[in-house]
Amino acid sequence: MSDCEGLPMDDSASAASSMEVTDRIASLEQRVQMQEDEIQLLKSALADVVRRLNLSEEQQALGSRRGPTKDPALMRKSPSADSNVGKPARPMIATLPLRPTVNNGTILPKKGGSTLPSPSGSGSRKDISTTANKSTVRRANSNEHVGTLTRKDSGDSKGNRTRAGSTGSNSSGKRSDSKQRDPVFNAEEGYVKMYLKGRPITMFMPKDQVDGYCLEARGDLPCNKLKLDWVYGYRGRDCRSNLYLLPTGETVYFIASVVVLFNVDEQLQRHYTGHTDDIKCLAVHPDKITIATGQVAGTSSDGKQLAPHVRVWDSVSLNTLHVLGAGFFDRALVCLAFSKSNGGNTLCVVDDSNDHVLSVWDWQREDRLADVKCSNESVFAADFHPTDSNIVVTCGKSHLYFWTLEKSMLVKKQGLFEKQEKPKFVLCVTFAENGDTITGDSSGNILVWGKGTNRISHVIQGAHEGSIFALCMLRNGTLVSGGKDRRLISWDSSYQQIQTVEVPEPFGPIRTVAEGRGETVIIGTTKNFVLQGSLDGEFNSITQGHTDELWGLAVHPWKPHFLTCGYDRQVCLWDSSSHQLIWSKSMEDAAQSADFHPSGAVVAIGTQTGRWLVLDTDTKDLVTVHTDGNEQLSVMRYGPDGNFLAIGSHDNYIYIYAVVENGRKYSRVGKCSGHSSFITHVDWSLDSQYLVSNSGDYEILYWIPSVCKQVVSVETTRDIDWATHTCTLGFQVFGKWFLSPSFLSVCVHLK
């Protein structure tokens, strides 16, 4: 593959355009996933309509019958029929399930000889006349109390009709179908019910909490609050010029939505957390105190769109000073730079719109001085000339532009390559002491452009083998270049090579270079390492992280260790006390989930292909490998006693394995079948006798894992003590939904 193809995977120059490729692909993937979820819900709703129609027809045909039915077909369709023998029949339409689950407020088919009455219970029949019109939808009984909490999710007309044990309404029954559904508390049955995308989720509470429960009650918030302690990782894979040393001795860089200020000598971190979504660029003011960072467009916790913007903040106090461009920028910010010659009063910004608009701001007055369409191709760097604050240089795919600010307008002058072969990508820019502009490109050449001109004055042909990603002018006039060949080369003022240092292959190509203290330099790599060293010595890792989406997280049961894994096919074990990596291991497949055995001796890792493996936590040696299905394994969860392993898959099954010898031998017990969508979360009971699971279509099901049977009895499940509460649907986490509608996407491990 050439140097100008496939940045995310081969670290080539085109990776700089990952702002247009990687982020947009990620956005499209999210939309596709949301559409798949909606399709699944529509299929489920359609199946429910068919069931309702069939049962309604049977009910009308049997309308004159009062006793228990003997019709086998009807028995199959009515799971609670055998529990109603000898009792007056109630209207069948009143107990129609929305989904085939129990604690979502609906009924599951009878399994293993066990039965489950409708969640609304036999007691609710006293509120309904058995002679009621059989085509009438049942209203909630008088013991259901509608809360004042509201959801922004609006249900369809079908989801808004009230069913016994499925949904609720106010006692007057005059609720409009189009009105947003409030949560409901049924004191007689002992459950609360909420609505997600128009679907009812019924959650039965422990018996001892029913009498004193009030839906409107608000408990005091915990007096303790979480404080960000340490951030592992650095974003160098697809971002540039995002690593600097501050006078305080702190190295500043970003990862996700957090800016990290890391004092390596004292091993202390501070964090700027003012951003609401991923940061993509960073600039340090000439005063070395003020910092500007730009973020992508995002979505707030309540679903509102957040505009991309620039935040200017104080690196000492971590206070935000100014917010620029909210509503002006599009998609994301890709380049930032403060001016140098006028005291840093102006800031240039390039966004990620189709035209990659370049704008110049008086950041202290939050006033936009000028803006212009920069290029319809990717822009990789933008910087002010060090001696003229009216000149901005931008470079990117197939272009180098010199912009002059004249009377609120930016006038463009294109760099002329003339006899020099024009590179596909101009990747980085810096300036010499005499004011010359210096660029590095995808052909491995360093070009020098005379001050005040747009013509080449000097060429270092073939300075690197492959793309040059970074140029840094040191205080002593030495130019340092780094690139895809992992070489760090220093050049004197005559552009003669001084020395070369090669970064070891595991660290990856050099993405950015910054001057450190004394003779040291700091390097950021495309494999998300931050290295510190000298131009004639070895480099040590300051920090490192994953290079793709991180999905698996597991905490050691008794050591201060945690494990991470993700789509970069790397498994990493970390020490949370020293903040150091203990070991890492490469895998054949992208990883999706992980969990430690209670003994801590081994850790199980699920992949995207249905394979799962067990590693020794001390030696990282492979213990065993198994395969269940061919879809991603979303959750791995050992029972508290360590005798079973539950594996939740995207094929809708939960696979159960018996575990012996401290997690070193596994034998398959079977699989739990009953979910109609992919498994999202699984929790074990304290005694390891029961499982609870959530799925992508908001089901809550309960299981006896030793026999892979579903538990359909509410009286059995409501008082179970659970070892963990990772499931995002359930009575124990019910209140969180009304604080954060995006709670379903939260994944966190606490110890």
CSV table of C-alpha atoms in Angstrom, one decimal, residues 8 23 81 109 182 185 195 295 358 365 371 374 389 426 474 478 491 564 572 615 640 715:
chain,number,residue,atom,x,y,z
A,8,PRO,CA,-6.2,4.5,10.2
A,23,ASP,CA,-15.7,9.8,12.1
A,81,ALA,CA,-54.6,-20.5,31.4
A,109,PRO,CA,-44.9,-19.3,27.5
A,182,ASP,CA,-45.7,8.7,32.4
A,185,PHE,CA,-46.8,2.5,40.1
A,195,TYR,CA,-42.1,3.4,28.6
A,295,GLN,CA,-14.4,19.4,19.6
A,358,LEU,CA,-10.9,28.8,7.6
A,365,ARG,CA,-13.7,39.5,22.2
A,371,ASP,CA,-13.7,33.5,7.2
A,374,CYS,CA,-10.3,26.9,2.5
A,389,SER,CA,0.0,37.9,12.3
A,426,VAL,CA,1.2,18.2,2.3
A,474,LEU,CA,13.7,23.6,18.4
A,478,THR,CA,17.5,22.5,14.9
A,491,TRP,CA,18.7,18.9,10.6
A,564,THR,CA,-9.3,-3.6,28.8
A,572,CYS,CA,-4.2,-4.9,28.2
A,615,LEU,CA,-6.0,-16.2,29.6
A,640,PRO,CA,-20.0,-15.3,42.2
A,715,GLU,CA,-42.9,-14.3,43.3
